[in-house]
Coordinates of C-alpha atoms and ligand atoms in Angstrom, one line a residue:
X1 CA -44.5 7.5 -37.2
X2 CA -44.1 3.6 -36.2
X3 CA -40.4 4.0 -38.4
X4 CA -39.1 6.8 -35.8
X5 CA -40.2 4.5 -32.6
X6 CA -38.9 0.9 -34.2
X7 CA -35.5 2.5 -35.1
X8 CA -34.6 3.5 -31.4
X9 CA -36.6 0.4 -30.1
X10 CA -34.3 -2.2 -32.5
X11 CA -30.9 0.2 -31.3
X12 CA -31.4 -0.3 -28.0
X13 CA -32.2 -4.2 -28.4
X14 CA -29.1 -4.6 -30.1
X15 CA -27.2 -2.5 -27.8
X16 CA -28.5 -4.5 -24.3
X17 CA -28.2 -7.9 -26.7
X18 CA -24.5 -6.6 -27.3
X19 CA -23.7 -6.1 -23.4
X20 CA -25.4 -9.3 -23.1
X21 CA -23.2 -11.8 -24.9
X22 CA -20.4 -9.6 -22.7
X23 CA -22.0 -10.8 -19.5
X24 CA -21.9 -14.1 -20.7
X25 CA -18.0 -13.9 -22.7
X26 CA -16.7 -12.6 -19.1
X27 CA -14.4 -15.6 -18.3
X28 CA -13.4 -15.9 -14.6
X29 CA -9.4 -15.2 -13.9
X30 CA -9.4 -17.3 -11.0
X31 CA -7.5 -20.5 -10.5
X32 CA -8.2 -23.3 -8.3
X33 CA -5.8 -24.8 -5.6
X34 CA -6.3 -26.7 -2.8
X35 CA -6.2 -25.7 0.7
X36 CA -3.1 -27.3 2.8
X37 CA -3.5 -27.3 6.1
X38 CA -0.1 -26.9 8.3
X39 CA -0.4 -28.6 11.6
X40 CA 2.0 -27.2 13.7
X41 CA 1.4 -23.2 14.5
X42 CA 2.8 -22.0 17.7
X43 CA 0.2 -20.0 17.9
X44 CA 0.5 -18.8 21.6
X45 CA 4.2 -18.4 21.3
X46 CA 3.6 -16.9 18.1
X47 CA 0.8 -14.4 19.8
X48 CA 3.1 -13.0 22.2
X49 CA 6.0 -12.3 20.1
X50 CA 3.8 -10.1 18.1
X51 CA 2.2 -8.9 21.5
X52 CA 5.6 -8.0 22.9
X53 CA 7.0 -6.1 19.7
X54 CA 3.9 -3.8 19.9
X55 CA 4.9 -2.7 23.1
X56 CA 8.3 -1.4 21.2
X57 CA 7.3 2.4 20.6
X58 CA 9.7 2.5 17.3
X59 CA 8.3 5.8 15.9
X60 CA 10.7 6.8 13.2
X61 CA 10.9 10.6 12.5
X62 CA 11.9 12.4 9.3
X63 CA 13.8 15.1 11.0
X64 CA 15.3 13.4 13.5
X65 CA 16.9 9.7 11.9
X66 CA 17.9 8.9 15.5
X67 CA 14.1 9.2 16.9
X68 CA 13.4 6.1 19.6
X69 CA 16.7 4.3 18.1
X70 CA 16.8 2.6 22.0
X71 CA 13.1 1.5 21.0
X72 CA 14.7 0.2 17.2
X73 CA 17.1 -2.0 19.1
X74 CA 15.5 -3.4 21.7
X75 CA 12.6 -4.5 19.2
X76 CA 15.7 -5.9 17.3
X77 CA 17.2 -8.1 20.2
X78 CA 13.8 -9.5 20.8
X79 CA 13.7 -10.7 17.2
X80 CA 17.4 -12.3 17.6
X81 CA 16.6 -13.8 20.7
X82 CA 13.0 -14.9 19.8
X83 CA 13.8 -16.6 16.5
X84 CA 17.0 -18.7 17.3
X85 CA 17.1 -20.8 14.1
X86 CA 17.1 -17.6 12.0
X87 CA 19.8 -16.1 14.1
X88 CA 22.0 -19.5 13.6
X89 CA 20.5 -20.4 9.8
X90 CA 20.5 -17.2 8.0
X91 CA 23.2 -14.1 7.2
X92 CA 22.2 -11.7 8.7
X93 CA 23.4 -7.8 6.8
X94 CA 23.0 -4.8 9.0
X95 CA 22.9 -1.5 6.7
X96 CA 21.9 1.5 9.0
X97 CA 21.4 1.7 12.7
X98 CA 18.2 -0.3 12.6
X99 CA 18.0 -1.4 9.4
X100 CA 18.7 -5.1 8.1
X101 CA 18.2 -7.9 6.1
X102 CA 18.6 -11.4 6.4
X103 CA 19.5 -13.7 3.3
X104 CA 18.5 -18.0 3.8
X105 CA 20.4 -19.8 0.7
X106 CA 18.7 -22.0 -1.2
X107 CA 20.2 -24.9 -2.9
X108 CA 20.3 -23.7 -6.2
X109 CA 22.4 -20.5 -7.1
X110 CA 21.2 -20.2 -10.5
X111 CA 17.6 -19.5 -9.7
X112 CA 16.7 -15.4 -8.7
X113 CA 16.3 -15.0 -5.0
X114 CA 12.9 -14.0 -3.8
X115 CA 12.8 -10.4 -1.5
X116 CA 10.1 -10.3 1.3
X117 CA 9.7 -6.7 2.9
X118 CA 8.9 -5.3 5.5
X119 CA 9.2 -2.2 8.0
X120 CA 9.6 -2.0 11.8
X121 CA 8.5 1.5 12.6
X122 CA 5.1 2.9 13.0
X123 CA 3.5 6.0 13.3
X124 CA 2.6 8.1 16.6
X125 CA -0.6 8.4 18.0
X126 CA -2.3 11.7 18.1
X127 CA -2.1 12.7 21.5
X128 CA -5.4 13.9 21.6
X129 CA -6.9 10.4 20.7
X130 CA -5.4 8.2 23.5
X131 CA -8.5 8.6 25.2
X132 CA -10.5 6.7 22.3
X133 CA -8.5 3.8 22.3
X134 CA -10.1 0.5 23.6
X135 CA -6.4 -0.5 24.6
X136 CA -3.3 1.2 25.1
X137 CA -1.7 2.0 21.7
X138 CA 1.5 0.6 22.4
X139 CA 0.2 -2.1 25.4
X140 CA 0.3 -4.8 23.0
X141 CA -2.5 -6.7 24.9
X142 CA -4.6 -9.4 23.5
X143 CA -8.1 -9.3 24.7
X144 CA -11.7 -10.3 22.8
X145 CA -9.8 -12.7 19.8
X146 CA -7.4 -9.6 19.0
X147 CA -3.6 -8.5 19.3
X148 CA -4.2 -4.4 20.2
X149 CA -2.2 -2.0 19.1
X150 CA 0.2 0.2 17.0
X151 CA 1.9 -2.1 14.2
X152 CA -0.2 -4.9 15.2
X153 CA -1.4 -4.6 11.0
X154 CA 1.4 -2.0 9.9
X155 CA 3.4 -3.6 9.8
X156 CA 4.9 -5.6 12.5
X157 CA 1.9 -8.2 12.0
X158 CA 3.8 -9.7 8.4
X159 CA 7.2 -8.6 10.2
X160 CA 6.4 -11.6 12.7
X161 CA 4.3 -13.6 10.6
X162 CA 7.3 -13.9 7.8
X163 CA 9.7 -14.7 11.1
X164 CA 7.2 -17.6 12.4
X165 CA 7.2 -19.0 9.1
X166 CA 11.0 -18.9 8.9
X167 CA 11.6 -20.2 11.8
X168 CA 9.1 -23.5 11.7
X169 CA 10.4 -24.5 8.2
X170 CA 14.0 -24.1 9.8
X171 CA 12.5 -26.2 12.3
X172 CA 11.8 -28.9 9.7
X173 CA 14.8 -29.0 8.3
X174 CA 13.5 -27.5 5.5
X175 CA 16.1 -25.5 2.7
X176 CA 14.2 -23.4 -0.1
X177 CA 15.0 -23.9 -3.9
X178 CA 16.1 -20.3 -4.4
X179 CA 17.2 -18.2 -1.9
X180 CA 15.4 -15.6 0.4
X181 CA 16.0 -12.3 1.3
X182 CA 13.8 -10.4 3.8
X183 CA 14.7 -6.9 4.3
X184 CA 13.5 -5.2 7.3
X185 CA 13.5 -1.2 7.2
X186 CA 13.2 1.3 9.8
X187 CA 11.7 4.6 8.1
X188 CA 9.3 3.7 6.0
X189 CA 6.5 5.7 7.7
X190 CA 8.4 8.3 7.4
X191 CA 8.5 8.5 3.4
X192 CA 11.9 8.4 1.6
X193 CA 12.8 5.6 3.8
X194 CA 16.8 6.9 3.6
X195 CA 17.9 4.6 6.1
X196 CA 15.8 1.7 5.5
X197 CA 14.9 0.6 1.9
X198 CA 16.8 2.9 0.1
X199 CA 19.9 1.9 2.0
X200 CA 19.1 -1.7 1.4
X201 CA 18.1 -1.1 -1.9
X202 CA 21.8 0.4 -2.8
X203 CA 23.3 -3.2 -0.8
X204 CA 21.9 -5.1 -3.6
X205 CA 22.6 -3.1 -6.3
X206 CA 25.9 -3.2 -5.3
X207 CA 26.2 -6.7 -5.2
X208 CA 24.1 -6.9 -8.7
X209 CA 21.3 -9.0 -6.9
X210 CA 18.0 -8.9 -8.7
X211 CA 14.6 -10.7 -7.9
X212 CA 12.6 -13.2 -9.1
X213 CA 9.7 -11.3 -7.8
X214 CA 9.3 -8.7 -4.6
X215 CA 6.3 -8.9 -1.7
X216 CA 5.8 -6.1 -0.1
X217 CA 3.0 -4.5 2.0
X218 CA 0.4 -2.6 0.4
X219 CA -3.0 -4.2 -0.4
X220 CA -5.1 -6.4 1.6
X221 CA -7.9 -8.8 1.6
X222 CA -10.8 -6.8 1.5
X223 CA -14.0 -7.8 2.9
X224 CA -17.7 -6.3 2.2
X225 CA -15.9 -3.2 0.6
X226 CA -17.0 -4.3 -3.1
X227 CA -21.0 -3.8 -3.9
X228 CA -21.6 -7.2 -5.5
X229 CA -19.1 -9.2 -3.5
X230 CA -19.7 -11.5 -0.6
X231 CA -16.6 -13.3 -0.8
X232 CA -13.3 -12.5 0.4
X233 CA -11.2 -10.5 -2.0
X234 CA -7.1 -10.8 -2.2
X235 CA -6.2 -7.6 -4.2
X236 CA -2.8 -8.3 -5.1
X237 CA -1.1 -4.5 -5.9
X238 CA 0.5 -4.7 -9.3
X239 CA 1.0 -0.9 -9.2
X240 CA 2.2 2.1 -7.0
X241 CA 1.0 5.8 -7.2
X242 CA 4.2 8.3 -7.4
X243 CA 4.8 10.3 -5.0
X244 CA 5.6 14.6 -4.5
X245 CA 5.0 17.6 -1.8
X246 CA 5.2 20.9 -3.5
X247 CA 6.0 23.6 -1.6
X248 CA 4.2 26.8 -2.0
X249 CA 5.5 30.4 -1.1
X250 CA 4.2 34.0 -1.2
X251 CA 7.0 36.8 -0.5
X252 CA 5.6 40.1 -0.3
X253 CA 9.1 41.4 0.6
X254 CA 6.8 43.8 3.2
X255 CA 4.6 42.9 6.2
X256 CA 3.1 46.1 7.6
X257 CA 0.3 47.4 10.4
X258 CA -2.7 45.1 10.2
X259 CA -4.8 49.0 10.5
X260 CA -3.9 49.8 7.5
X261 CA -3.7 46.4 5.3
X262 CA -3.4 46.6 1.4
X263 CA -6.5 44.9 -0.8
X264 CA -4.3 41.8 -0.9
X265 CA -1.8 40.0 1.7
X266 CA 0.5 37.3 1.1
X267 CA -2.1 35.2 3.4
X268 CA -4.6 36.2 1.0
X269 CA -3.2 35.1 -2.1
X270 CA -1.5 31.9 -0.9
X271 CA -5.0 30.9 0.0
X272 CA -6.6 31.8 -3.2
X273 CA -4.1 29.8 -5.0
X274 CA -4.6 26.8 -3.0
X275 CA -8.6 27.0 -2.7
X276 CA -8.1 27.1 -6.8
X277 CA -5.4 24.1 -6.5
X278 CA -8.6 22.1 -5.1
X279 CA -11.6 23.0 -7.0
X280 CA -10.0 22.3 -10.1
X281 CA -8.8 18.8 -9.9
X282 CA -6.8 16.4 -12.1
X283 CA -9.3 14.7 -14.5
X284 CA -10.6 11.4 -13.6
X285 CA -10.0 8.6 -15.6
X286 CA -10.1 4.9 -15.5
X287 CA -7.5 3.8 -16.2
X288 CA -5.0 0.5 -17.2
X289 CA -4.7 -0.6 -13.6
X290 CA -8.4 0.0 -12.6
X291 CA -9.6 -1.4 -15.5
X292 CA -7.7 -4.7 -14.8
X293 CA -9.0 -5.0 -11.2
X294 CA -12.8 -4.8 -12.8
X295 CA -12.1 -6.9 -15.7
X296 CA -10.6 -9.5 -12.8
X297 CA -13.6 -9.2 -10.3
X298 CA -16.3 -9.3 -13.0
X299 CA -16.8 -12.5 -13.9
X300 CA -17.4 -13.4 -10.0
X301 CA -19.8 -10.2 -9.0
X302 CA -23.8 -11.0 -9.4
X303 CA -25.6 -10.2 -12.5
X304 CA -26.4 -6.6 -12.2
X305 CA -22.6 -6.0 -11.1
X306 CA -21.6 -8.4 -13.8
X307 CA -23.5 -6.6 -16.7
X308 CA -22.2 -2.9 -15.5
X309 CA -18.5 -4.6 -15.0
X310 CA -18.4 -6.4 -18.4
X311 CA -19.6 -3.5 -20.4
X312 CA -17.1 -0.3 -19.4
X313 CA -17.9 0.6 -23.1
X314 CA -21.2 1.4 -21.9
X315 CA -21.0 1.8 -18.8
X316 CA -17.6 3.4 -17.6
X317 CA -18.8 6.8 -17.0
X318 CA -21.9 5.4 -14.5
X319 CA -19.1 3.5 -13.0
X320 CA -16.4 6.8 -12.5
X321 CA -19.0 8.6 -10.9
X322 CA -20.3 6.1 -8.5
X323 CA -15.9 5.3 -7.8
X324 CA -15.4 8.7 -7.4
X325 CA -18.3 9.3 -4.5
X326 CA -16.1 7.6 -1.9
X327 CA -12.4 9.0 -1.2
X328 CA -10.9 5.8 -1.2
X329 CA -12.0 4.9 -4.5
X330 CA -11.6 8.3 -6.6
X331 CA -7.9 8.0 -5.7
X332 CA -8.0 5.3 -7.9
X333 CA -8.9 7.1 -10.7
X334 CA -6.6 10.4 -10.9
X335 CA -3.5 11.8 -9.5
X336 CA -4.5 13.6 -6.1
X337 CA -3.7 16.7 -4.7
X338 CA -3.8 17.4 -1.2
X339 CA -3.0 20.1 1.0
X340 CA -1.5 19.3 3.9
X341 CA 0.8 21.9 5.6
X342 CA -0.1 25.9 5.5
X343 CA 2.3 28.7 7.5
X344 CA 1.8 32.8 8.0
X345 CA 2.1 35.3 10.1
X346 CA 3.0 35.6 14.4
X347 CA 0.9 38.3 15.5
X348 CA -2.5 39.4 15.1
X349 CA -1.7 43.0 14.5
X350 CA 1.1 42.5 12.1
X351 CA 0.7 41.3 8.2
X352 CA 3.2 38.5 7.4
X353 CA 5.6 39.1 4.3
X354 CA 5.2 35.6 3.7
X355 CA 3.0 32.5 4.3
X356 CA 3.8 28.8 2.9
X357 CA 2.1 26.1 2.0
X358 CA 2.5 22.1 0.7
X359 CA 1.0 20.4 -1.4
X360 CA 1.0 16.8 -1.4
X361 CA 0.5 14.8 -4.9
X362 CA 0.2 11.1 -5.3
X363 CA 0.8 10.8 -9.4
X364 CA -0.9 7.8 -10.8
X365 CA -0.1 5.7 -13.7
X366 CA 0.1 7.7 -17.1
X367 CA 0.8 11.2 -15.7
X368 CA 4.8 12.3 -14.7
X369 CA 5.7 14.9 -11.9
X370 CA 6.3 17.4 -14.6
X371 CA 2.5 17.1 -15.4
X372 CA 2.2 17.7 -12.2
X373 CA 4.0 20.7 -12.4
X374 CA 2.7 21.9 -15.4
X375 CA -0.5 21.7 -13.9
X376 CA 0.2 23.7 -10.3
X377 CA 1.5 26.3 -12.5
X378 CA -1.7 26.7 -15.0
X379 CA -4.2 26.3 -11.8
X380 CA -2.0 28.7 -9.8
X381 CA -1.1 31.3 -12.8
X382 CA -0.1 33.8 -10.3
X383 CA 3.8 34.4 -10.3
X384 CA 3.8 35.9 -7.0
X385 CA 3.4 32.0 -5.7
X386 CA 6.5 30.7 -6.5
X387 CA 6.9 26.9 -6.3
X388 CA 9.4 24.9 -4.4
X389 CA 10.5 21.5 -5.9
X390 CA 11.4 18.7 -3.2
X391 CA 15.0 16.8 -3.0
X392 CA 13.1 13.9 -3.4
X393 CA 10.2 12.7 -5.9
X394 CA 8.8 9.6 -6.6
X395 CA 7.6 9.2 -10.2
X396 CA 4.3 6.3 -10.3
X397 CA 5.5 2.6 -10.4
X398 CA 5.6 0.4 -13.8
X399 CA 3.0 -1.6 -14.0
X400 CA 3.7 -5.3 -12.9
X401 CA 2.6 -8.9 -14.7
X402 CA -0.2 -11.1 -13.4
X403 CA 1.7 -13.6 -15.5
X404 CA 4.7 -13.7 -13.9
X405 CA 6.0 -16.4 -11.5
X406 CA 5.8 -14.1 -8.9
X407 CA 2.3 -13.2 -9.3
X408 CA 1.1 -16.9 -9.6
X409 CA 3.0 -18.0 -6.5
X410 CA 1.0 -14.8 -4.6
X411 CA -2.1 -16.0 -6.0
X412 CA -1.5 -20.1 -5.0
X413 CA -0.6 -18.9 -1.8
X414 CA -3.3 -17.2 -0.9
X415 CA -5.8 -19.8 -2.6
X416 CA -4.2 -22.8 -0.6
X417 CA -5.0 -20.4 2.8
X418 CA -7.8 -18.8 1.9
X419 CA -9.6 -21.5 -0.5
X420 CA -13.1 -19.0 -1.0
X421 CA -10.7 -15.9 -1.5
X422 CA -11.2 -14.1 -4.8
X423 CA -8.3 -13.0 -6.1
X424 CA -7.6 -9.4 -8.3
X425 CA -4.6 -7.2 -9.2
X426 CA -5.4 -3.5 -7.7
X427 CA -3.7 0.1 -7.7
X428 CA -1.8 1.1 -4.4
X429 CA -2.2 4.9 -4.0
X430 CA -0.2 5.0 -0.7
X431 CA 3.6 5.0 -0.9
X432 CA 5.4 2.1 0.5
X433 CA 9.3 0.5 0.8
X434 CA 8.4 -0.6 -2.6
X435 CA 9.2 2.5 -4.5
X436 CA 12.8 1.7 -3.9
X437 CA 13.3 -1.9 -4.3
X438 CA 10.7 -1.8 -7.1
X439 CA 14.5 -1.4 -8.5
X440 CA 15.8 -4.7 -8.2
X441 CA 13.3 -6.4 -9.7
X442 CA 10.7 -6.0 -12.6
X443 CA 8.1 -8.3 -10.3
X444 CA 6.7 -5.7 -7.7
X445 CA 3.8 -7.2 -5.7
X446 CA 1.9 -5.2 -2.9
X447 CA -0.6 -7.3 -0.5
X448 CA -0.2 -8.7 3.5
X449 CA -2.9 -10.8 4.0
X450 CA -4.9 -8.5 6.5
X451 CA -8.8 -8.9 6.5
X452 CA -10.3 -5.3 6.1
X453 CA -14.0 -5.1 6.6
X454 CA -15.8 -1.3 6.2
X455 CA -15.4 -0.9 10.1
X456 CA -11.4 -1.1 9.9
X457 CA -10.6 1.1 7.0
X458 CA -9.9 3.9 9.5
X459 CA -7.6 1.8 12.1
X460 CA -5.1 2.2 9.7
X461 CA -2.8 5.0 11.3
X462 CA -5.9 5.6 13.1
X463 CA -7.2 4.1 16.4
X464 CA -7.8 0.6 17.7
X465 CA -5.4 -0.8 15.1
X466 CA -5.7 -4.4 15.9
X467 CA -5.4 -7.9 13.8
X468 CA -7.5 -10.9 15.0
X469 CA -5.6 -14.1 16.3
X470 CA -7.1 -15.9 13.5
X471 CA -6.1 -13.6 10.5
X472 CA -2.8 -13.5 12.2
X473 CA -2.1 -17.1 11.9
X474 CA -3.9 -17.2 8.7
X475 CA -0.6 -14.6 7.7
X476 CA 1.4 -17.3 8.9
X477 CA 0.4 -19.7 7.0
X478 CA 0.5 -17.8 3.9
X479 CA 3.7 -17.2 4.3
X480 CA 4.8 -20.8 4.8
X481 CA 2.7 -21.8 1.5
X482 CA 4.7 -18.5 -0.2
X483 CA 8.1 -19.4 0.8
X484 CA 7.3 -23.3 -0.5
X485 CA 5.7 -22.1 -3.5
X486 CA 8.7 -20.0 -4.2
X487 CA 10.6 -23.2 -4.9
X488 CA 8.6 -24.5 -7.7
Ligands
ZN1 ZN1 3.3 0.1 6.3

């Protein structure tokens, strides 16, 4: 009897001993730099360039490319008149009717240029929420500490925190090592970004440019969003989900009298399909990327964190199903499907021959859009839904170093800004310019160093979008620190 309790009893000692010496094996990723300090911020001048661009309402619009293009260039003009050094210093390359980049030589040819990017359009604002704004969407006010309004985070906040850095090093006379490029696009809110990054994108290939290593938007620094955390964390994206909107269609060929309906209409059946596209899922898993970001922020959780962190042997499933309880955090962990758009019918007597739907799947790292296929057909397995492949489709991102140059110059920068910042390489499941320069350059980084506490998740697209004064600077100055770094 004692034999069958001290058997178990010695497992489980050496099992816990075992995820033990793994607390204590966890070494900590993280590098120490000092702060640096720059002195001279124009702050105020700084505050009210940012302030004004807000108050540019440059919506861009997939079906119309010309959408607000008065809006596009007067935003423009204030950036040429507002940053003279840049407009004297650096070429400036317009590609569409908005779009642009501007390209500061450095002193030495033979070292890769570096690509900053951004985009200066935004999205709307549902109508219907005007109302629940503190300030006007697009009044660009500063009140309370804060910059209000649409772009003041996406993304016109790094637009006109990579200018202000420009422009003061210009100031000081200072000439980088390798050169820079920032590319500014105009649709990137709008998806396929045709006219902006993909436009841009085709420039450099053209001209056989390729990058030392690519910034673009896309992670933050995120504060009290990790269980185990108090500090600041930098999550510097190292990957991209793909990107594709199925469409779905029913054509029953017949509509008819709603009196006398048959037992199934194409309403009917588009909607069964769709109600099995979301019970049944794409499995969870977790996967390279995720697994980097825990192995990263490990070493620097507290000790019940720590234990559950170090041991993903043990403890990954405990782990999927607490990541998969929030939204933000499942998408992390599978490729998600999403329906977004659903048509049918005009009249309420008459049945429609046809309803449509779409389907919006961001693919993660691992799976391809034919899987996604695949899998909309096996869920659906009902050939009167016939599937409608897009023009354009992303397929997920490679995964990118945290050994590169690039990477390390991300992480200094943010360290000499930031000094208590944690920093840890992390998924993007949004889509973002990157998808298209992530072809000039194997080095594809995703973070603007925006502060996002619990209470701010939803300003993104959503309302009372608004940076602080002193985040915003803080974006300055990790952009002055990036663009020096770059040299080394
Ligand atoms: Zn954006």
């Amino acid at each position: 009897m004692k034999k069958f309790i001290l058997i178990p009893l010695c497992l489980l000692a050496f099992v816990l001993s075992i995820t033990l010496v793994n607390v204590f094996r966890a070494k900590s990723f993280q590098t120490h730099y000092d702060p640096v300090l720059t002195k001279t911020i124009p702050i105020k001048d700084a505050i009210r360039r940012l302030s004004a661009a807000i108050r540019y309402k440059t919506v861009s619009s997939l079906e119309n490319p010309n959408a607000n293009s008065d809006q596009f260039q007067a935003l423009n003009e204030h950036i040429r008149k507002s940053y003279p050094m840049i407009n004297s210093k650096l070429k400036k390359t317009n590609v569409s009717n908005a779009s642009f980049f501007y390209e500061w030589k450095g002193r030495n040819q033979n070292s890769k240029p570096i690509l900053l990017c951004v985009h200066s359009d935004v999205v709307d604002v549902d109508p219907s929420t005007i109302s629940l704004w503190t300030h006007s969407p697009f009044g660009g006010e500063v009140s309370d500490g804060f910059i209000w309004g649409r772009g003041s985070w996406d993304n016109k906040s790094s637009l006109f925190a990579i200018l202000e850095s420009v422009e003061i090093l210009l100031k000081q006379g200072y000439l980088p090592e390798r050169s820079i490029f920032i590319a500014i696009g105009q649709d990137e809110e709008t998806i396929y970004g045709k006219l902006g990054a993909k436009a841009i994108t085709e420039v450099f290939q053209k001209r056989n440019i390729r990058f030392e290593y690519i910034l673009d938007e896309g992670q933050v620094i995120a504060e009290g969003l990790i269980p185990g955390i108090e500090k600041p964390i930098a999550l510097v994206g190292i990957a991209g989900k793909g990107y594709i909107s199925l469409g779905l269609e029913t054509d029953l060929k017949e509509g008819g009298h709603s009196s006398m309906p048959p037992l199934e209409t194409a309403v009917g059946i588009l909607s069964s399909g769709l109600s099995r596209l979301e019970k049944n899922q794409f499995p969870l898993s977790l996967g390279e990327v995720p697994r980097t970001t825990f192995e990263w922020l490990a070493p620097e959780m507290n000790f019940s964190s720590r234990w559950i962190m170090s041991n993903l042997w043990l403890f990954g499933p405990i782990l999927k199903s607490k990541l998969s309880e929030k939204n933000s955090t499942r998408a992390q962990l599978h490729t998600t499907t999403a329906i977004t758009k659903i048509f049918g019918g005009f009249k309420d007597n008459v049945l429609p021959a046809t309803a449509q739907a779409t389907v919006n799947f961001r693919i993660i790292q691992g799976d391809t859009h034919q899987d996604v296929l695949n899998w909309t057909r096996r869920i659906l397995e009902d050939e009167r839904i016939r599937l409608i492949s897009p023009d354009t489709i992303f397929e997920p991102s490679s995964i990118s170093s945290t050994s590169s140059k690039g990477f390390e110059t991300i992480r200094r920068s943010i360290q000499e800004t930031i000094p208590n910042a944690i920093v840890a390489p992390a998924m993007v499941s949004a889509y973002t310019d990157s998808a298209h320069y992530g072809l000039v350059s194997e080095n594809v980084y995703r973070f603007f160093p925006v502060r996002v506490g619990p209470d701010d998740i939803n300003r993104f697209h959503g309302i009372d979008e608004r940076i602080s004064i002193t985040n915003f600077e803080e974006m300055i100055r990790f952009y002055l620190r990036l663009i020096v770094n770059s040299s080394d």
